[in-house]
Amino acid sequence: MTTNQNDTEEKIKEAAQRIFLEKGYEGTTIRDIAEAAQINTALTNYYFRSKEKLFWLVYESLLKEAIQSVQAILDKPIPMEEKLMGLIDHMFETQAANPNLSMFLMNECRRDPKSFAEKTGVGCHLLEGGFIQQFQEEVEKGTVTNVSAEHMLPLIFGLIQQIFVGRELHMHLFQVDESEFLTFAREQKRIIKDMLCTYLFKK
Amino acid sequence: MTTNQNDTEEKIKEAAQRIFLEKGYEGTTIRDIAEAAQINTALTNYYFRSKEKLFWLVYESLLKEAIQSVQAILDKPIPMEEKLMGLIDHMFETQAANPNLSMFLMNECRRDPKSFAEKTGVGCHLLEGGFIQQFQEEVEKGTVTNVSAEHMLPLIFGLIQQIFVGRELHMHLFQVDESEFLTFAREQKRIIKDMLCTYLFKK
DNA sequence: GTTTATTTTAAACGATTGTTTAAATTTTAT
DNA sequence: ATAAAATTTAAACAATCGTTTAAAATAAAC
């Protein structure tokens, strides 16, 4: 009748992810997580041994998911323009659904770069796929403006991220609520797509 | 011979700014600041009453300086293209000199939005100057592409910020040091300027 | 030079942090 | 139904947090 093992473990993991995303590692206490998961404080240590182990479980999961979903798009066998627009749409929706994700990943990377490099070990697999090659091919074909993919890809990531990274700042500076911000964000996305296409895919 | 009043007070303020920028409010301890300033822990409270008061002193100072320097550029009586390029150069140099500033301001705004709105009280004075009017005039003249200044200005801020916001992530993902990153960043700035001009100032 | 005021220090304060312990409870196995 | 194992709980642990205190050291005033 009551909760079984997996139930409690999952409840803690979900609550931990929510609170860590909102407040970061240092801003989050075990008691915050326990309260959010409606369980006893000691249970987090019973199931995950330590706050740090629980954190890295959440962190790696989020990072891996983010990277894999982007990788899947970058490796699609479709034209560059369609691919980049798809990438922008995907990142936009991802971050609209979870506005804290970008800031969280970048903050925690900055807080403990060493552990980040060690534990993720992701390297730059993102660029090891066929994306760079495809980009350069289309540059040589003349269908894409002559810039390096290594500079363009982070720029595109940043273009979408910046919308949501400045979310709270924007909402409070301009006194708008979440739905108004989302309208603003979608118009920004449209402009970004427009600008990027104008620059990269001159016709 | 030894330090006088202002010396110690200034030493603490400088150390506090440095540590707060690096670790944020929650990640910084009074003892961190004391060690960095090479003074006794109790002196921070002697001069600034509390950690929070010291923090807001630093925070408001940084925020005010950032806003005023941008405001000065936006209000210059020069053509839009020159103005925006100047803005990009200024923000780039500011953030290159202090890569932590953007993340710091946005994190702390997100951590305590209420206090942010109350204590800064800056409102959206940035847009109350003549910038928007000038932008719309140049749109009507046909020298600028028809987009709203309210969407374009945050986009430009974000374009530059994103370079440095992702700094640590980039450095560790691609295994480059600070000077290599700066080279990368300058090339990104060039592309951004190029892209922005292509989009806004079609000739 | 003595007294007063200011600055600095070491030590401790209560509160909160992550974690552990040992007992209580529930579930599972026989 | 009983014993064993797994789960949950309340309570406490040492460590660290921001802050205070009261005495020591220095500077200023007379």
Short mmCIF file of C-alpha atoms (C1' of nucleotides) in Angstrom, two decimals:
data_model
loop_
_atom_site.label_atom_id
_atom_site.label_comp_id
_atom_site.label_asym_id
_atom_site.label_seq_id
_atom_site.Cartn_x
_atom_site.Cartn_y
_atom_site.Cartn_z
CA MET A 1 0.00 0.00 0.00
CA THR A 2 2.69 2.47 0.97
CA THR A 3 5.69 3.45 -1.14
CA ASN A 4 8.14 0.78 -2.23
CA GLN A 5 11.87 1.16 -2.73
CA ASN A 6 11.90 2.63 -6.22
CA ASP A 7 9.13 5.04 -5.41
CA THR A 8 11.05 6.76 -2.65
CA GLU A 9 14.34 6.73 -4.52
CA GLU A 10 12.69 8.28 -7.56
CA LYS A 11 10.84 10.84 -5.47
CA ILE A 12 14.14 12.00 -3.97
CA LYS A 13 15.86 12.12 -7.34
CA GLU A 14 13.08 14.19 -8.88
CA ALA A 15 12.93 16.60 -5.96
CA ALA A 16 16.71 16.91 -5.95
CA GLN A 17 16.77 17.73 -9.66
CA ARG A 18 14.09 20.37 -9.21
CA ILE A 19 15.78 22.07 -6.26
CA PHE A 20 19.33 21.79 -7.63
CA LEU A 21 18.18 23.35 -10.91
CA GLU A 22 16.54 26.19 -9.04
CA LYS A 23 19.14 26.94 -6.39
CA GLY A 24 22.36 25.28 -7.53
CA TYR A 25 24.57 22.99 -5.47
CA GLU A 26 25.57 25.42 -2.76
CA GLY A 27 22.16 27.04 -2.46
CA THR A 28 20.47 23.69 -1.94
CA THR A 29 20.32 21.91 1.43
CA ILE A 30 19.55 18.26 2.07
CA ARG A 31 16.61 19.46 4.13
CA ASP A 32 15.26 21.44 1.15
CA ILE A 33 15.27 18.27 -0.91
CA ALA A 34 13.76 16.20 1.89
CA GLU A 35 10.93 18.68 2.32
CA ALA A 36 10.24 18.82 -1.42
CA ALA A 37 10.21 15.02 -1.61
CA GLN A 38 8.24 14.78 1.65
CA ILE A 39 10.65 12.34 3.20
CA ASN A 40 12.98 12.24 6.19
CA THR A 41 16.33 13.99 5.88
CA ALA A 42 18.32 10.83 6.51
CA LEU A 43 16.75 9.05 3.57
CA THR A 44 18.74 11.05 1.04
CA ASN A 45 21.90 9.65 2.58
CA TYR A 46 20.37 6.20 2.92
CA TYR A 47 19.70 6.01 -0.82
CA PHE A 48 22.48 8.18 -2.26
CA ARG A 49 25.23 8.11 0.41
CA SER A 50 25.98 11.85 0.17
CA LYS A 51 24.71 15.17 -1.14
CA GLU A 52 27.58 15.30 -3.61
CA LYS A 53 26.85 11.85 -5.06
CA LEU A 54 23.18 12.74 -5.45
CA PHE A 55 24.14 15.98 -7.12
CA TRP A 56 26.44 14.37 -9.67
CA LEU A 57 23.78 11.81 -10.48
CA VAL A 58 21.39 14.63 -11.36
CA TYR A 59 24.07 16.70 -13.04
CA GLU A 60 25.40 13.96 -15.30
CA SER A 61 21.91 12.91 -16.26
CA LEU A 62 20.92 16.43 -17.30
CA LEU A 63 24.19 17.04 -19.13
CA LYS A 64 24.08 13.73 -20.97
CA GLU A 65 20.49 14.27 -22.04
CA ALA A 66 21.20 17.79 -23.27
CA ILE A 67 24.24 16.70 -25.26
CA GLN A 68 22.63 13.63 -26.80
CA SER A 69 19.55 15.47 -27.98
CA VAL A 70 21.70 18.09 -29.70
CA GLN A 71 23.99 15.43 -31.13
CA ALA A 72 21.00 13.67 -32.67
CA ILE A 73 20.05 16.84 -34.52
CA LEU A 74 23.59 17.62 -35.64
CA ASP A 75 23.95 14.14 -37.12
CA LYS A 76 20.71 14.19 -39.13
CA PRO A 77 21.19 13.72 -42.90
CA ILE A 78 19.45 16.97 -43.85
CA PRO A 79 20.56 20.31 -45.40
CA MET A 80 22.39 22.77 -43.17
CA GLU A 81 19.68 25.41 -43.11
CA GLU A 82 16.99 22.94 -42.09
CA LYS A 83 19.37 21.48 -39.52
CA LEU A 84 20.23 24.79 -37.87
CA MET A 85 16.60 25.89 -37.76
CA GLY A 86 15.70 22.57 -36.19
CA LEU A 87 18.49 23.00 -33.68
CA ILE A 88 17.22 26.44 -32.73
CA ASP A 89 13.65 25.19 -32.33
CA HIS A 90 14.78 22.26 -30.23
CA MET A 91 16.95 24.34 -27.91
CA PHE A 92 14.24 26.95 -27.59
CA GLU A 93 11.61 24.44 -26.56
CA THR A 94 14.01 22.65 -24.22
CA GLN A 95 14.88 25.85 -22.43
CA ALA A 96 11.35 27.21 -22.46
CA ALA A 97 10.30 24.01 -20.69
CA ASN A 98 13.21 24.32 -18.24
CA PRO A 99 14.49 27.91 -18.04
CA ASN A 100 17.00 27.07 -15.31
CA LEU A 101 18.91 24.38 -17.18
CA SER A 102 21.47 26.53 -18.99
CA MET A 103 22.39 28.65 -16.01
CA PHE A 104 22.59 25.56 -13.84
CA LEU A 105 24.99 23.71 -16.13
CA MET A 106 27.22 26.72 -16.65
CA ASN A 107 27.27 27.70 -12.99
CA GLU A 108 28.18 24.25 -11.78
CA CYS A 109 30.83 23.92 -14.44
CA ARG A 110 32.33 27.16 -13.19
CA ARG A 111 32.02 26.18 -9.54
CA ASP A 112 34.00 22.99 -9.93
CA PRO A 113 35.66 22.77 -13.36
CA LYS A 114 37.95 19.93 -12.35
CA SER A 115 35.16 17.58 -11.29
CA PHE A 116 33.19 18.66 -14.33
CA ALA A 117 35.97 17.62 -16.68
CA GLU A 118 36.63 14.40 -14.79
CA LYS A 119 33.11 13.18 -14.22
CA THR A 120 31.53 14.12 -17.51
CA GLY A 121 34.41 13.13 -19.75
CA VAL A 122 32.25 14.21 -22.65
CA GLY A 123 35.13 15.90 -24.43
CA CYS A 124 34.06 17.61 -27.62
CA HIS A 125 32.25 14.70 -29.20
CA LEU A 126 29.74 17.23 -30.44
CA LEU A 127 32.19 18.28 -33.10
CA GLU A 128 33.45 14.80 -33.90
CA GLY A 129 30.34 13.91 -35.86
CA GLY A 130 29.82 14.85 -39.46
CA PHE A 131 28.55 18.34 -38.68
CA ILE A 132 31.77 20.28 -39.26
CA GLN A 133 32.47 18.38 -42.45
CA GLN A 134 28.96 19.06 -43.75
CA PHE A 135 29.28 22.73 -42.86
CA GLN A 136 32.56 23.08 -44.72
CA GLU A 137 31.19 21.22 -47.72
CA GLU A 138 28.27 23.61 -47.96
CA VAL A 139 30.65 26.55 -47.58
CA GLU A 140 32.68 25.21 -50.52
CA LYS A 141 29.51 24.61 -52.51
CA GLY A 142 28.65 28.25 -51.86
CA THR A 143 25.33 27.54 -50.13
CA VAL A 144 26.70 28.75 -46.77
CA THR A 145 28.63 31.94 -45.96
CA ASN A 146 32.32 31.33 -45.37
CA VAL A 147 32.72 31.15 -41.58
CA SER A 148 34.14 28.35 -39.44
CA ALA A 149 31.70 25.86 -37.95
CA GLU A 150 33.72 25.85 -34.74
CA HIS A 151 32.81 29.50 -34.20
CA MET A 152 29.31 29.32 -35.59
CA LEU A 153 28.00 26.43 -33.51
CA PRO A 154 28.78 27.94 -30.07
CA LEU A 155 27.39 31.22 -31.36
CA ILE A 156 24.09 29.57 -32.22
CA PHE A 157 23.98 27.84 -28.84
CA GLY A 158 24.63 31.18 -27.20
CA LEU A 159 22.03 32.97 -29.27
CA ILE A 160 19.25 30.80 -27.91
CA GLN A 161 20.68 30.48 -24.42
CA GLN A 162 20.98 34.23 -23.98
CA ILE A 163 17.22 34.57 -24.34
CA PHE A 164 16.59 32.46 -21.25
CA VAL A 165 19.77 33.18 -19.34
CA GLY A 166 18.60 36.77 -19.01
CA ARG A 167 15.05 35.69 -18.24
CA GLU A 168 14.75 36.79 -14.62
CA LEU A 169 16.67 39.99 -15.28
CA HIS A 170 14.36 40.83 -18.16
CA MET A 171 11.18 39.99 -16.25
CA HIS A 172 12.11 42.25 -13.37
CA LEU A 173 13.62 45.08 -15.37
CA PHE A 174 10.59 45.33 -17.65
CA GLN A 175 8.01 44.20 -15.10
CA VAL A 176 6.53 41.40 -17.19
CA ASP A 177 5.24 37.96 -16.15
CA GLU A 178 6.17 34.54 -17.50
CA SER A 179 3.65 34.44 -20.33
CA GLU A 180 4.59 37.93 -21.50
CA PHE A 181 8.22 36.92 -21.42
CA LEU A 182 7.51 33.85 -23.52
CA THR A 183 5.85 36.02 -26.16
CA PHE A 184 8.92 38.23 -26.12
CA ALA A 185 11.17 35.19 -26.33
CA ARG A 186 9.36 33.76 -29.37
CA GLU A 187 9.70 37.06 -31.21
CA GLN A 188 13.41 37.07 -30.33
CA LYS A 189 13.73 33.56 -31.71
CA ARG A 190 12.07 34.68 -34.94
CA ILE A 191 14.51 37.59 -35.28
CA ILE A 192 17.46 35.32 -34.50
CA LYS A 193 16.39 32.81 -37.16
CA ASP A 194 15.83 35.63 -39.62
CA MET A 195 19.20 37.19 -38.86
CA LEU A 196 21.06 33.88 -38.98
CA CYS A 197 19.49 32.90 -42.31
CA THR A 198 20.17 36.30 -43.81
CA TYR A 199 23.80 35.99 -42.78
CA LEU A 200 24.51 32.32 -43.48
CA PHE A 201 22.24 31.52 -46.40
CA LYS A 202 22.31 34.52 -48.73
CA LYS A 203 20.11 33.93 -51.72
CA MET B 1 52.61 53.85 9.45
CA THR B 2 50.01 51.12 9.64
CA THR B 3 46.68 51.16 7.86
CA ASN B 4 44.20 53.91 8.62
CA GLN B 5 40.43 53.65 8.59
CA ASN B 6 39.81 54.05 4.88
CA ASP B 7 42.57 51.65 3.98
CA THR B 8 41.00 48.73 5.83
CA GLU B 9 37.49 49.56 4.73
CA GLU B 10 38.61 49.73 1.11
CA LYS B 11 40.63 46.53 1.38
CA ILE B 12 37.55 44.68 2.60
CA LYS B 13 35.34 46.15 -0.11
CA GLU B 14 37.78 45.18 -2.85
CA ALA B 15 38.24 41.66 -1.53
CA ALA B 16 34.49 41.26 -1.11
CA GLN B 17 33.85 42.32 -4.70
CA ARG B 18 36.45 39.90 -5.99
CA ILE B 19 35.14 36.92 -4.01
CA PHE B 20 31.45 37.71 -4.52
CA LEU B 21 32.02 37.97 -8.28
CA GLU B 22 33.79 34.63 -8.28
CA LYS B 23 31.57 32.62 -5.95
CA GLY B 24 28.30 34.51 -5.65
CA TYR B 25 26.54 35.44 -2.41
CA GLU B 26 25.83 31.96 -1.10
CA GLY B 27 29.18 30.52 -2.17
CA THR B 28 31.09 33.26 -0.36
CA THR B 29 31.81 33.18 3.38
CA ILE B 30 32.80 36.07 5.59
CA ARG B 31 35.96 34.13 6.34
CA ASP B 32 36.77 33.90 2.62
CA ILE B 33 36.60 37.67 2.37
CA ALA B 34 38.59 38.19 5.56
CA GLU B 35 41.34 35.89 4.30
CA ALA B 36 41.47 37.62 0.91
CA ALA B 37 41.64 41.03 2.58
CA GLN B 38 44.08 39.73 5.20
CA ILE B 39 42.03 41.03 8.10
CA ASN B 40 40.17 39.60 11.06
CA THR B 41 36.75 38.09 10.46
CA ALA B 42 35.03 40.46 12.84
CA LEU B 43 36.22 43.49 10.93
CA THR B 44 33.78 42.91 8.07
CA ASN B 45 30.94 43.27 10.54
CA TYR B 46 32.66 46.16 12.28
CA TYR B 47 32.77 48.18 9.06
CA PHE B 48 29.72 46.91 7.18
CA ARG B 49 27.40 45.58 9.93
CA SER B 50 26.48 42.41 8.02
CA LYS B 51 27.39 40.17 5.10
CA GLU B 52 24.18 41.16 3.32
CA LYS B 53 24.84 44.91 3.63
CA LEU B 54 28.38 44.45 2.31
CA PHE B 55 27.02 42.37 -0.54
CA TRP B 56 24.44 44.94 -1.60
CA LEU B 57 27.07 47.67 -1.49
CA VAL B 58 29.16 45.71 -3.96
CA TYR B 59 26.16 44.59 -6.00
CA GLU B 60 24.63 48.05 -6.44
CA SER B 61 27.98 49.54 -7.31
CA LEU B 62 28.64 47.00 -10.05
CA LEU B 63 25.12 47.22 -11.41
CA LYS B 64 25.08 51.00 -11.45
CA GLU B 65 28.43 51.18 -13.19
CA ALA B 66 27.39 48.66 -15.83
CA ILE B 67 24.13 50.45 -16.56
CA GLN B 68 25.61 53.95 -16.66
CA SER B 69 28.38 53.01 -19.05
CA VAL B 70 25.88 51.46 -21.45
CA GLN B 71 23.51 54.38 -21.06
CA ALA B 72 26.29 56.79 -22.02
CA ILE B 73 26.81 54.94 -25.29
CA LEU B 74 23.11 54.64 -26.09
CA ASP B 75 22.66 58.38 -25.65
CA LYS B 76 25.55 59.43 -27.89
CA PRO B 77 24.50 61.62 -30.84
CA ILE B 78 25.96 59.32 -33.50
CA PRO B 79 24.51 57.10 -36.25
CA MET B 80 22.93 53.79 -35.23
CA GLU B 81 25.52 51.55 -36.87
CA GLU B 82 28.42 53.33 -35.21
CA LYS B 83 26.54 53.29 -31.92
CA LEU B 84 25.81 49.57 -31.95
CA MET B 85 29.36 48.68 -32.95
CA GLY B 86 30.62 50.89 -30.13
CA LEU B 87 28.25 49.18 -27.74
CA ILE B 88 29.51 45.76 -28.77
CA ASP B 89 33.15 46.81 -28.39
CA HIS B 90 32.46 48.32 -24.98
CA MET B 91 30.60 45.31 -23.63
CA PHE B 92 33.21 42.97 -25.04
CA GLU B 93 36.08 44.77 -23.34
CA THR B 94 34.14 45.12 -20.08
CA GLN B 95 33.42 41.42 -19.93
CA ALA B 96 36.83 40.39 -21.17
CA ALA B 97 38.28 42.37 -18.27
CA ASN B 98 35.78 40.82 -15.86
CA PRO B 99 34.39 37.54 -17.19
CA ASN B 100 32.39 36.87 -14.05
CA LEU B 101 30.30 40.05 -14.10
CA SER B 102 27.42 38.93 -16.31
CA MET B 103 26.88 35.61 -14.60
CA PHE B 104 27.14 37.28 -11.21
CA LEU B 105 24.49 39.90 -11.93
CA MET B 106 22.08 37.43 -13.48
CA ASN B 107 22.55 34.82 -10.79
CA GLU B 108 21.98 37.23 -7.95
CA CYS B 109 18.96 38.71 -9.69
CA ARG B 110 17.53 35.22 -9.94
CA ARG B 111 18.43 34.34 -6.37
CA ASP B 112 16.55 37.27 -4.88
CA PRO B 113 14.40 39.03 -7.48
CA LYS B 114 12.43 40.97 -4.89
CA SER B 115 15.44 42.61 -3.26
CA PHE B 116 16.88 43.19 -6.71
CA ALA B 117 13.84 45.14 -7.83
CA GLU B 118 13.61 47.05 -4.54
CA LYS B 119 17.23 47.92 -4.00
CA THR B 120 18.25 48.76 -7.53
CA GLY B 121 15.10 50.58 -8.54
CA VAL B 122 16.70 51.08 -11.91
CA GLY B 123 13.50 50.32 -13.81
CA CYS B 124 13.99 50.40 -17.53
CA HIS B 125 15.66 53.78 -17.78
CA LEU B 126 17.85 52.26 -20.45
CA LEU B 127 14.96 52.50 -22.88
CA GLU B 128 13.75 55.90 -21.71
CA GLY B 129 16.55 57.73 -23.45
CA GLY B 130 16.48 58.64 -27.11
CA PHE B 131 17.72 55.27 -28.30
CA ILE B 132 14.39 53.71 -29.24
CA GLN B 133 13.27 56.88 -30.96
CA GLN B 134 16.50 57.06 -32.95
CA PHE B 135 16.18 53.40 -33.90
CA GLN B 136 12.63 53.84 -35.17
CA GLU B 137 13.60 56.99 -37.07
CA GLU B 138 16.35 55.12 -38.88
CA VAL B 139 13.94 52.26 -39.60
CA GLU B 140 11.54 54.75 -41.17
CA LYS B 141 14.38 56.36 -43.11
CA GLY B 142 15.19 52.89 -44.43
CA THR B 143 18.76 52.81 -43.12
CA VAL B 144 17.88 50.09 -40.58
CA THR B 145 15.98 46.82 -41.09
CA ASN B 146 12.45 46.92 -39.73
CA VAL B 147 12.66 45.27 -36.30
CA SER B 148 11.70 46.62 -32.89
CA ALA B 149 14.43 48.21 -30.79
CA GLU B 150 12.92 46.58 -27.70
CA HIS B 151 13.76 43.16 -29.11
CA MET B 152 17.00 44.12 -30.78
CA LEU B 153 18.74 45.72 -27.79
CA PRO B 154 18.45 42.72 -25.43
CA LEU B 155 19.49 40.52 -28.33
CA ILE B 156 22.69 42.51 -28.78
CA PHE B 157 23.39 42.40 -25.03
CA GLY B 158 22.87 38.67 -25.15
CA LEU B 159 25.03 38.20 -28.19
CA ILE B 160 28.07 39.55 -26.40
CA GLN B 161 27.22 38.10 -23.02
CA GLN B 162 26.84 34.58 -24.38
CA ILE B 163 30.48 34.61 -25.43
CA PHE B 164 31.66 35.00 -21.85
CA VAL B 165 28.79 33.32 -20.04
CA GLY B 166 29.84 30.06 -21.67
CA ARG B 167 33.51 30.79 -21.02
CA GLU B 168 34.31 28.10 -18.45
CA LEU B 169 32.18 25.54 -20.25
CA HIS B 170 33.98 26.26 -23.49
CA MET B 171 37.45 26.21 -21.93
CA HIS B 172 36.90 22.82 -20.38
CA LEU B 173 34.99 21.22 -23.22
CA PHE B 174 37.61 22.22 -25.78
CA GLN B 175 40.60 22.11 -23.43
CA VAL B 176 41.85 25.64 -24.14
CA ASP B 177 43.43 28.18 -21.81
CA GLU B 178 42.44 31.80 -21.19
CA SER B 179 44.48 33.34 -23.96
CA GLU B 180 43.24 30.80 -26.51
CA PHE B 181 39.71 31.50 -25.40
CA LEU B 182 40.22 35.23 -25.85
CA THR B 183 41.35 34.65 -29.42
CA PHE B 184 38.24 32.57 -29.97
CA ALA B 185 36.11 35.26 -28.36
CA ARG B 186 37.50 38.03 -30.59
CA GLU B 187 36.73 36.00 -33.69
CA GLN B 188 33.21 35.44 -32.38
CA LYS B 189 32.84 39.18 -31.85
CA ARG B 190 33.93 39.79 -35.43
CA ILE B 191 31.34 37.32 -36.73
CA ILE B 192 28.65 38.81 -34.52
CA LYS B 193 29.39 42.32 -35.77
CA ASP B 194 29.45 41.06 -39.34
CA MET B 195 26.18 39.20 -38.91
CA LEU B 196 24.47 42.08 -37.16
CA CYS B 197 25.53 44.61 -39.78
CA THR B 198 24.49 42.30 -42.61
CA TYR B 199 21.09 41.95 -41.01
CA LEU B 200 20.42 45.46 -39.76
CA PHE B 201 22.22 47.66 -42.24
CA LYS B 202 21.65 46.12 -45.66
CA LYS B 203 23.36 48.17 -48.32
"C1'" DG C 1 51.99 61.87 29.64
"C1'" DT C 2 47.48 60.64 30.69
"C1'" DT C 3 43.03 59.94 29.09
"C1'" DT C 4 39.75 59.07 25.76
"C1'" DA C 5 38.26 57.15 21.45
"C1'" DT C 6 39.03 54.11 17.71
"C1'" DT C 7 40.54 49.98 15.65
"C1'" DT C 8 41.84 45.14 15.86
"C1'" DT C 9 41.89 40.71 17.90
"C1'" DA C 10 40.72 36.02 19.88
"C1'" DA C 11 37.07 33.57 21.42
"C1'" DA C 12 32.71 32.29 21.69
"C1'" DC C 13 27.67 32.62 20.42
"C1'" DG C 14 23.38 30.28 18.45
"C1'" DA C 15 21.88 28.59 14.05
"C1'" DT C 16 22.40 25.69 10.23
"C1'" DT C 17 25.05 22.53 7.39
"C1'" DG C 18 25.83 17.33 5.78
"C1'" DT C 19 26.02 13.13 8.01
"C1'" DT C 20 25.54 9.27 11.32
"C1'" DT C 21 23.36 6.38 14.75
"C1'" DA C 22 20.27 3.47 16.85
"C1'" DA C 23 15.69 2.51 17.55
"C1'" DA C 24 11.04 2.01 15.39
"C1'" DT C 25 8.39 0.54 11.62
"C1'" DT C 26 7.28 -1.87 7.54
"C1'" DT C 27 8.12 -5.36 4.18
"C1'" DT C 28 9.76 -9.79 2.81
"C1'" DA C 29 10.86 -14.66 3.47
"C1'" DT C 30 10.19 -18.93 5.54
"C1'" DA D 1 2.83 -16.58 12.59
"C1'" DT D 2 7.57 -15.75 13.23
"C1'" DA D 3 12.13 -14.35 11.98
"C1'" DA D 4 14.94 -11.69 9.07
"C1'" DA D 5 15.70 -7.95 6.11
"C1'" DA D 6 14.75 -3.53 4.44
"C1'" DT D 7 12.96 0.94 5.17
"C1'" DT D 8 11.83 5.05 7.83
"C1'" DT D 9 12.24 7.86 11.77
"C1'" DA D 10 13.86 11.07 15.57
"C1'" DA D 11 17.81 12.59 17.56
"C1'" DA D 12 22.22 13.81 17.77
"C1'" DC D 13 26.96 14.39 15.65
"C1'" DA D 14 30.97 17.51 14.37
"C1'" DA D 15 31.82 21.25 11.28
"C1'" DT D 16 30.88 25.57 9.55
"C1'" DC D 17 28.02 29.59 8.99
"C1'" DG D 18 27.22 34.90 10.21
"C1'" DT D 19 27.53 37.45 14.18
"C1'" DT D 20 28.62 39.22 18.86
"C1'" DT D 21 31.44 40.16 22.84
"C1'" DA D 22 34.87 41.77 25.68
"C1'" DA D 23 39.54 42.51 26.04
"C1'" DA D 24 43.91 44.07 23.73
"C1'" DA D 25 46.27 47.23 20.78
"C1'" DT D 26 46.61 51.45 18.47
"C1'" DA D 27 45.48 56.29 17.48
"C1'" DA D 28 43.76 60.75 18.81
"C1'" DA D 29 42.78 64.43 22.09
"C1'" DC D 30 43.89 67.11 25.88
#
